[in-house]
mmCIF file of C-alpha atoms in Angstrom:
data_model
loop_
_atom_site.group_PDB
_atom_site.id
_atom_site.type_symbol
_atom_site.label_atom_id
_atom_site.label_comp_id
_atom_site.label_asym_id
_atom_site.label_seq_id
_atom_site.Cartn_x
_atom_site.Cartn_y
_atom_site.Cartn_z
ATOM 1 C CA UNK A 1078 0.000 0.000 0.000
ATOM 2 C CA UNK A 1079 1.324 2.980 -0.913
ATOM 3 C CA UNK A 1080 2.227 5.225 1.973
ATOM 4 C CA UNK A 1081 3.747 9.196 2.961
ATOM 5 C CA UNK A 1082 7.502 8.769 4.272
ATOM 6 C CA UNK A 1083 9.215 11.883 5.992
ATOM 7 C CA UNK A 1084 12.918 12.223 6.485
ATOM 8 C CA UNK A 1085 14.795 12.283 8.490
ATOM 9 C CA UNK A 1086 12.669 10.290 11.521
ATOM 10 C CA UNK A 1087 14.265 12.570 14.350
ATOM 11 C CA UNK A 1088 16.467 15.861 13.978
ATOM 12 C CA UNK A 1089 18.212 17.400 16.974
ATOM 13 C CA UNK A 1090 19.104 21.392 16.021
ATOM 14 C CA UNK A 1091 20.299 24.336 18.000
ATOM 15 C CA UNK A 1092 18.449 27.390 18.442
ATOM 16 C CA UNK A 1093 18.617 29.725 15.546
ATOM 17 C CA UNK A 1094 19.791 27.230 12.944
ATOM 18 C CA UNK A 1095 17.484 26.004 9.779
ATOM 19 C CA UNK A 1096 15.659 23.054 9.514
ATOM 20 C CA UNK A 1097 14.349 21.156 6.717
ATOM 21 C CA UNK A 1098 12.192 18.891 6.908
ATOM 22 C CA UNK A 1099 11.360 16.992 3.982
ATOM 23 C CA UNK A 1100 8.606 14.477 2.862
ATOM 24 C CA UNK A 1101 7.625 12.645 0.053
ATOM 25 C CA UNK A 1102 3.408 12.323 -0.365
ATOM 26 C CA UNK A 1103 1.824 9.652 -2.077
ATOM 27 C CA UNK A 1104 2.323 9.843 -6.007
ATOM 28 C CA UNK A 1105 -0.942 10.216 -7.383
ATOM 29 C CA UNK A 1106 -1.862 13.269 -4.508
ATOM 30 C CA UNK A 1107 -2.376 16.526 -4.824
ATOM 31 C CA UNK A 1108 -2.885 18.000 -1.751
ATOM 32 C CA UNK A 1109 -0.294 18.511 0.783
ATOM 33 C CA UNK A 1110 -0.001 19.452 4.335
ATOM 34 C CA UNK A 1111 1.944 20.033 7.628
ATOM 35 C CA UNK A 1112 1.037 19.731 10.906
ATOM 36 C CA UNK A 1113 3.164 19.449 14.054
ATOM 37 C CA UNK A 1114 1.896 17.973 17.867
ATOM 38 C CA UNK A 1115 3.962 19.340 20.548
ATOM 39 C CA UNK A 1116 4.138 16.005 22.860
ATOM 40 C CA UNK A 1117 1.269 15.277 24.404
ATOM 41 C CA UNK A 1118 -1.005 17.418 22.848
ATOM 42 C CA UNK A 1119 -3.215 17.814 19.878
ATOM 43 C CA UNK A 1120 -2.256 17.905 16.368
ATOM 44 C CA UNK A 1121 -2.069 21.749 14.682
ATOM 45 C CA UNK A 1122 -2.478 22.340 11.366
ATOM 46 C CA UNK A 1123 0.310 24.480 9.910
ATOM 47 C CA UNK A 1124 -0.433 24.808 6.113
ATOM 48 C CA UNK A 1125 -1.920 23.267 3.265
ATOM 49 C CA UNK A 1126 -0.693 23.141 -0.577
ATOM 50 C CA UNK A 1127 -1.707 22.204 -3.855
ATOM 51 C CA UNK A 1128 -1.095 23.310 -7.388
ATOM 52 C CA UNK A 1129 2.729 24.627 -6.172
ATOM 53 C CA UNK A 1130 1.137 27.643 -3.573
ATOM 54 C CA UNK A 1131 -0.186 27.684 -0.046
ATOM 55 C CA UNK A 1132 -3.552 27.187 -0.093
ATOM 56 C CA UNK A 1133 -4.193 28.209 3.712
ATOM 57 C CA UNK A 1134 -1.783 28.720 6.864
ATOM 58 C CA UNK A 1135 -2.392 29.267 10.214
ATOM 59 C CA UNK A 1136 -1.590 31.860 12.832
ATOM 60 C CA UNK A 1137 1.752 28.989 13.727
ATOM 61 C CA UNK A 1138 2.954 29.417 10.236
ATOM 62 C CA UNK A 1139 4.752 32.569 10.417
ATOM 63 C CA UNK A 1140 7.942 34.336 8.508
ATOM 64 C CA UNK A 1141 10.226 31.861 10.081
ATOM 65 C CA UNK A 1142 8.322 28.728 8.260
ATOM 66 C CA UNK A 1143 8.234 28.453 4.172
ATOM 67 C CA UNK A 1144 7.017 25.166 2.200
ATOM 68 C CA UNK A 1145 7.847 24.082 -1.184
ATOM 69 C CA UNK A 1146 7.611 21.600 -3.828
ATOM 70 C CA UNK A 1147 11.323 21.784 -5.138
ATOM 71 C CA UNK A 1148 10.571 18.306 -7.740
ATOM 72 C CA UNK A 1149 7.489 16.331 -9.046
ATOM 73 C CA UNK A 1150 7.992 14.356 -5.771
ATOM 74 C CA UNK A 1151 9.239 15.910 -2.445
ATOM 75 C CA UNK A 1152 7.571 18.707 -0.437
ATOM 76 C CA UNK A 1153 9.648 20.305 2.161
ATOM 77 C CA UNK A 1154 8.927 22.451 5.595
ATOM 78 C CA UNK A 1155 11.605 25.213 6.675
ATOM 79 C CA UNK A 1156 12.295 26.444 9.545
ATOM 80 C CA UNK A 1157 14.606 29.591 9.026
ATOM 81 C CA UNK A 1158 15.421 30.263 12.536
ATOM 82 C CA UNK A 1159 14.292 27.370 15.148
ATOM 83 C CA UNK A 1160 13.062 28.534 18.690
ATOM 84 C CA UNK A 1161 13.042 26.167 21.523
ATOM 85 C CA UNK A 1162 9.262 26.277 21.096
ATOM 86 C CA UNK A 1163 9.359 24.648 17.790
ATOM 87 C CA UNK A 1164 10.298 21.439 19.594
ATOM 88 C CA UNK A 1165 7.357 19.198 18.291
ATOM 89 C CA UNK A 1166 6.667 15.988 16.178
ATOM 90 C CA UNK A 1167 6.034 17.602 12.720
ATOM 91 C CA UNK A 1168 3.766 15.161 9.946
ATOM 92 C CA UNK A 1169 3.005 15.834 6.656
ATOM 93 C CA UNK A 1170 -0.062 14.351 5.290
ATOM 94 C CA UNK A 1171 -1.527 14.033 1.219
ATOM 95 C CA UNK A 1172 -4.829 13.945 0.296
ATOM 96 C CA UNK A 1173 -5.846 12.526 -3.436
ATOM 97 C CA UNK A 1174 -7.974 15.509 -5.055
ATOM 98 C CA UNK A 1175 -10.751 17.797 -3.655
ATOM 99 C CA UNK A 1176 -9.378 20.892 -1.891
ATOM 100 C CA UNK A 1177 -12.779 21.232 -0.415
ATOM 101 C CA UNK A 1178 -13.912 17.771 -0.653
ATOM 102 C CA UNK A 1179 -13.970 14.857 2.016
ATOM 103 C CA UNK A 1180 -11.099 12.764 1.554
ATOM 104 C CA UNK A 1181 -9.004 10.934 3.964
ATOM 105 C CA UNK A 1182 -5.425 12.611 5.062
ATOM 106 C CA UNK A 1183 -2.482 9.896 4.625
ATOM 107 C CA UNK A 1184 -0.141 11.324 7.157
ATOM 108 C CA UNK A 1185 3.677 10.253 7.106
ATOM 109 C CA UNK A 1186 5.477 8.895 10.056
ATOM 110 C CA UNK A 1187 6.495 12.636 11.503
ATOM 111 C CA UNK A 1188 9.774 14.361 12.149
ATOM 112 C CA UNK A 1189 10.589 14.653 15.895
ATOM 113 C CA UNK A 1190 12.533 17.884 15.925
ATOM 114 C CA UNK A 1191 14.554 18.894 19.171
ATOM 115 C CA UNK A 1192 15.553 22.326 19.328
ATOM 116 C CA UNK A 1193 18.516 22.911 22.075
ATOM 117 C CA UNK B 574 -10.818 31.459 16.470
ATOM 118 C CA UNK B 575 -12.354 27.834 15.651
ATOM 119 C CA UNK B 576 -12.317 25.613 18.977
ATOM 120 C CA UNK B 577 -12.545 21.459 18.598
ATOM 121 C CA UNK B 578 -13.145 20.265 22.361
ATOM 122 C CA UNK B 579 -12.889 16.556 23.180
ATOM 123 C CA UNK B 580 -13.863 15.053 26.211
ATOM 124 C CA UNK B 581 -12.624 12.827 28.036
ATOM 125 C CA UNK B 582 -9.325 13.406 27.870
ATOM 126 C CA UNK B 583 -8.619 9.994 29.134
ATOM 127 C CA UNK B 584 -10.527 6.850 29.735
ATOM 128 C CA UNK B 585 -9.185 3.644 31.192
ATOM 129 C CA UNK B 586 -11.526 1.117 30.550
ATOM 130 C CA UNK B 587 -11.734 -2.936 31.611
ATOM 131 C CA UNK B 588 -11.142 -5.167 28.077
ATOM 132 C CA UNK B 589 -14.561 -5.682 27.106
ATOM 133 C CA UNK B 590 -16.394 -2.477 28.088
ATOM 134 C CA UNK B 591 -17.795 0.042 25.744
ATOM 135 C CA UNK B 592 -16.274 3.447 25.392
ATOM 136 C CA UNK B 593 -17.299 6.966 23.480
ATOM 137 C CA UNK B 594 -16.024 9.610 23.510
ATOM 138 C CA UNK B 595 -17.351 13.374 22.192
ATOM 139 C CA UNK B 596 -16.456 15.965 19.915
ATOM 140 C CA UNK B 597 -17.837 19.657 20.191
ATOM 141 C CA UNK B 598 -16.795 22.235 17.418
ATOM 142 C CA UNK B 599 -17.534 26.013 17.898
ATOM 143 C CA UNK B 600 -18.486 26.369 14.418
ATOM 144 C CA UNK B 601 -20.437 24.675 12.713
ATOM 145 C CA UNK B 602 -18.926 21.853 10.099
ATOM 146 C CA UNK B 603 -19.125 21.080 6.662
ATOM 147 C CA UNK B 604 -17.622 17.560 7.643
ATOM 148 C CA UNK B 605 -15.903 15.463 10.190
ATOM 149 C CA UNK B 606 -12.892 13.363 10.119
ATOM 150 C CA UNK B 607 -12.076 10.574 12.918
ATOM 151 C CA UNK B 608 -8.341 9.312 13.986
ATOM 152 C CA UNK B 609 -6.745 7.082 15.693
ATOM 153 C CA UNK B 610 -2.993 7.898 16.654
ATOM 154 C CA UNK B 611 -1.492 4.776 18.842
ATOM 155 C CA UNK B 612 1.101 5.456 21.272
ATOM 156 C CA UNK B 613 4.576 6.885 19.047
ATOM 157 C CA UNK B 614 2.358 6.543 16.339
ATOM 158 C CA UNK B 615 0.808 8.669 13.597
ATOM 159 C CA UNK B 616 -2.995 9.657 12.811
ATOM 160 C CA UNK B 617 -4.448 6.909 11.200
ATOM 161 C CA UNK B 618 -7.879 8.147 9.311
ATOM 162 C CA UNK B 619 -10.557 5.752 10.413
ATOM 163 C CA UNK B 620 -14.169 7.206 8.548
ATOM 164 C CA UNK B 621 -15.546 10.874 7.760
ATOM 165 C CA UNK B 622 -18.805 12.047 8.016
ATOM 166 C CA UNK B 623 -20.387 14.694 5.614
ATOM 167 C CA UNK B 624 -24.654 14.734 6.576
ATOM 168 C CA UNK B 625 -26.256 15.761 9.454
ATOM 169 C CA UNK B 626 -27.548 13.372 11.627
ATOM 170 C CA UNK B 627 -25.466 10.487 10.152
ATOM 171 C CA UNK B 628 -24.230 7.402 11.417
ATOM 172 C CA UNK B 629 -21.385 5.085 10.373
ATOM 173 C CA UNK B 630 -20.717 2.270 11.532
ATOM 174 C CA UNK B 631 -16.832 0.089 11.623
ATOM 175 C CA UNK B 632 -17.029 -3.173 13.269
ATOM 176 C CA UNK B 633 -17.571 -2.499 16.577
ATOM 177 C CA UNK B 634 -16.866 1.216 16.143
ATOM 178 C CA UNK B 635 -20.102 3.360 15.846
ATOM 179 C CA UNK B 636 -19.838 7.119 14.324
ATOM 180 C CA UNK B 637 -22.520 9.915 14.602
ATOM 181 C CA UNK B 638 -22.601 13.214 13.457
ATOM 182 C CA UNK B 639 -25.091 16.231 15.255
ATOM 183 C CA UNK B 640 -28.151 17.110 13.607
ATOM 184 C CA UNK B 641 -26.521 20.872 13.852
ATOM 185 C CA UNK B 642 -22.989 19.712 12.317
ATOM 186 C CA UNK B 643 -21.335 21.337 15.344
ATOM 187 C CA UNK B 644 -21.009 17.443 17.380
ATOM 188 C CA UNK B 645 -20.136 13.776 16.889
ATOM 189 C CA UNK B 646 -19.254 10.771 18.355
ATOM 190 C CA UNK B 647 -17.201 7.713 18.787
ATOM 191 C CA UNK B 648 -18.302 4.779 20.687
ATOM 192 C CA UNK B 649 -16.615 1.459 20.494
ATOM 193 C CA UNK B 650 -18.511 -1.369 21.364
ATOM 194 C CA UNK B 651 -16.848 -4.418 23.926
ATOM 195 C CA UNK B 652 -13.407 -2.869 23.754
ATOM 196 C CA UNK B 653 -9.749 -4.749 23.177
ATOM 197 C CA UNK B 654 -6.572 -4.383 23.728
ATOM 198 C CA UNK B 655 -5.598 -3.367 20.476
ATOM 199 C CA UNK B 656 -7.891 -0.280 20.634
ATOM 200 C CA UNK B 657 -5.326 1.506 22.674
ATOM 201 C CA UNK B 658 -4.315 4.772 21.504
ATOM 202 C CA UNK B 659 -5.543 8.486 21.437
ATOM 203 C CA UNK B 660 -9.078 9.153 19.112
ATOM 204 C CA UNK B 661 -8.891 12.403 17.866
ATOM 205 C CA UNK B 662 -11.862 14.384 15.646
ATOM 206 C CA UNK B 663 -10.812 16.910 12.894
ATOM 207 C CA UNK B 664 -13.407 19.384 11.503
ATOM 208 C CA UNK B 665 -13.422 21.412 8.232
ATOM 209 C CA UNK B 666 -14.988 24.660 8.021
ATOM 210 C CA UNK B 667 -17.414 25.033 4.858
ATOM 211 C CA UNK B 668 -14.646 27.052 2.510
ATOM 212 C CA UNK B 669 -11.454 26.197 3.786
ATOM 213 C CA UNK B 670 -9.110 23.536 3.597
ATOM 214 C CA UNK B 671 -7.911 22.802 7.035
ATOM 215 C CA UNK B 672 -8.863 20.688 9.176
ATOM 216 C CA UNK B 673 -8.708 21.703 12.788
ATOM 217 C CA UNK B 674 -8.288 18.674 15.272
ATOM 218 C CA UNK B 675 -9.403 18.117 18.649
ATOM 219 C CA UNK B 676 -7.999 17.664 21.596
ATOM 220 C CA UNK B 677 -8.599 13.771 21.836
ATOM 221 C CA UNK B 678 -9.405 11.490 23.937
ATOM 222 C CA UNK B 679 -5.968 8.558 25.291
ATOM 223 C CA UNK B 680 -7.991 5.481 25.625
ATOM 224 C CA UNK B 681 -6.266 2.574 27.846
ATOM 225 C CA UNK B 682 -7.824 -0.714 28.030
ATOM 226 C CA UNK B 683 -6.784 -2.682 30.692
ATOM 227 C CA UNK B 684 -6.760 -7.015 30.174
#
């Protein structure tokens, strides 16, 4: 079955570096998100993408984070300048069509970033 | 902004009990997805319900949406072990594409 991988599976960073966090969504999707759960706690949605833009973004999703689609098969989350705050599990999840529509999120295995 | 409670936040239960737990939006919803994340685990998508009033059911998992969109519900039937894990809802807005989670509910089932 095929299934959203993210890479790498844990990254350990120091405050003010840049992260990226990359993922590769299933190959016949079109719509891509992020979300990150701080331990614990709920799962926040960070942004959604499709046709090579941001569709939507929350209040989270600030200067500091940018997405992209650099090939016809990764998608990426940046980080420009971690905080200790950004210390989460961070998935990204595909969805087959429908920006609007009901159709199930496939969500990757998640990044566990540590900011120090 | 948009608020998805949950409640309970936990629930240990004896293997073969029933469990639900609830979903309340702020808003009202233009449909409702269900997960289930198990412990170091990601959110697995388990159904999604688009009409008022409706009702899914999984097995022994039972799904209902509110009449008014704005609720819904899980209830498993004679829990096992292997339903361990946090359930969480996730609600879309009529118009939008995000889904805003809730705050789940950690079920334990005890053998």
């Amino acid at each position: 079955e095929p299934e959203v991988t993210q890479t790498p599976s844990h990254q350990v960073t120091q405050m003010g570096q840049e992260v990226i966090l990359r993922c590769v969504p299933i190959s016949n999707h079109l719509y891509f998100y992020w979300y990150r759960q701080i331990l614990g706690q709920k799962v926040e949605f960070l942004v959604s993408f499709y046709n090579n833009e941001i569709s939507e973004k929350s209040e989270i999703f600030d200067d500091q984070f940018s997405v992209e689609r650099p090939d016809g098969s990764n998608f990426t989350l940046k980080i420009r300048s971690t905080k200790l705050e950004d210390s989460a599990m961070y998935f990204c999840a595909s969805k087959v069509a429908g920006g609007y529509s009901s159709y199930e999120q496939y969500f990757g295995p998640g990044t566990r970033l540590t900011v120090t | 902004g948009q608020q998805v409670m949950q409640i309970p936040q936990y629930q240990h239960v004896q293997e073969g009990e029933d469990f639900t737990t609830y979903c309340n939006s702020s808003t009202t919803l233009s449909n409702i997805q269900w997960y289930k994340q198990r412990p170091g685990g990601h959110p697995v998508f388990l159904i999604q319900l688009v009409k008022s009033g409706e009702v899914k059911k999984q097995k022994r998992l039972t799904f209902q949406f509110g009449e008014a969109k704005k609720n819904s519900s899980l209830h498993i039937t004679a829990t096992q072990t292997t339903d361990v894990g946090t359930y969480f809802c996730a609600g879309r807005n009529s118009g939008t594409y995000k889904y805003i989670f809730g705050t789940g509910t950690r079920l334990k089932v005890l053998a």
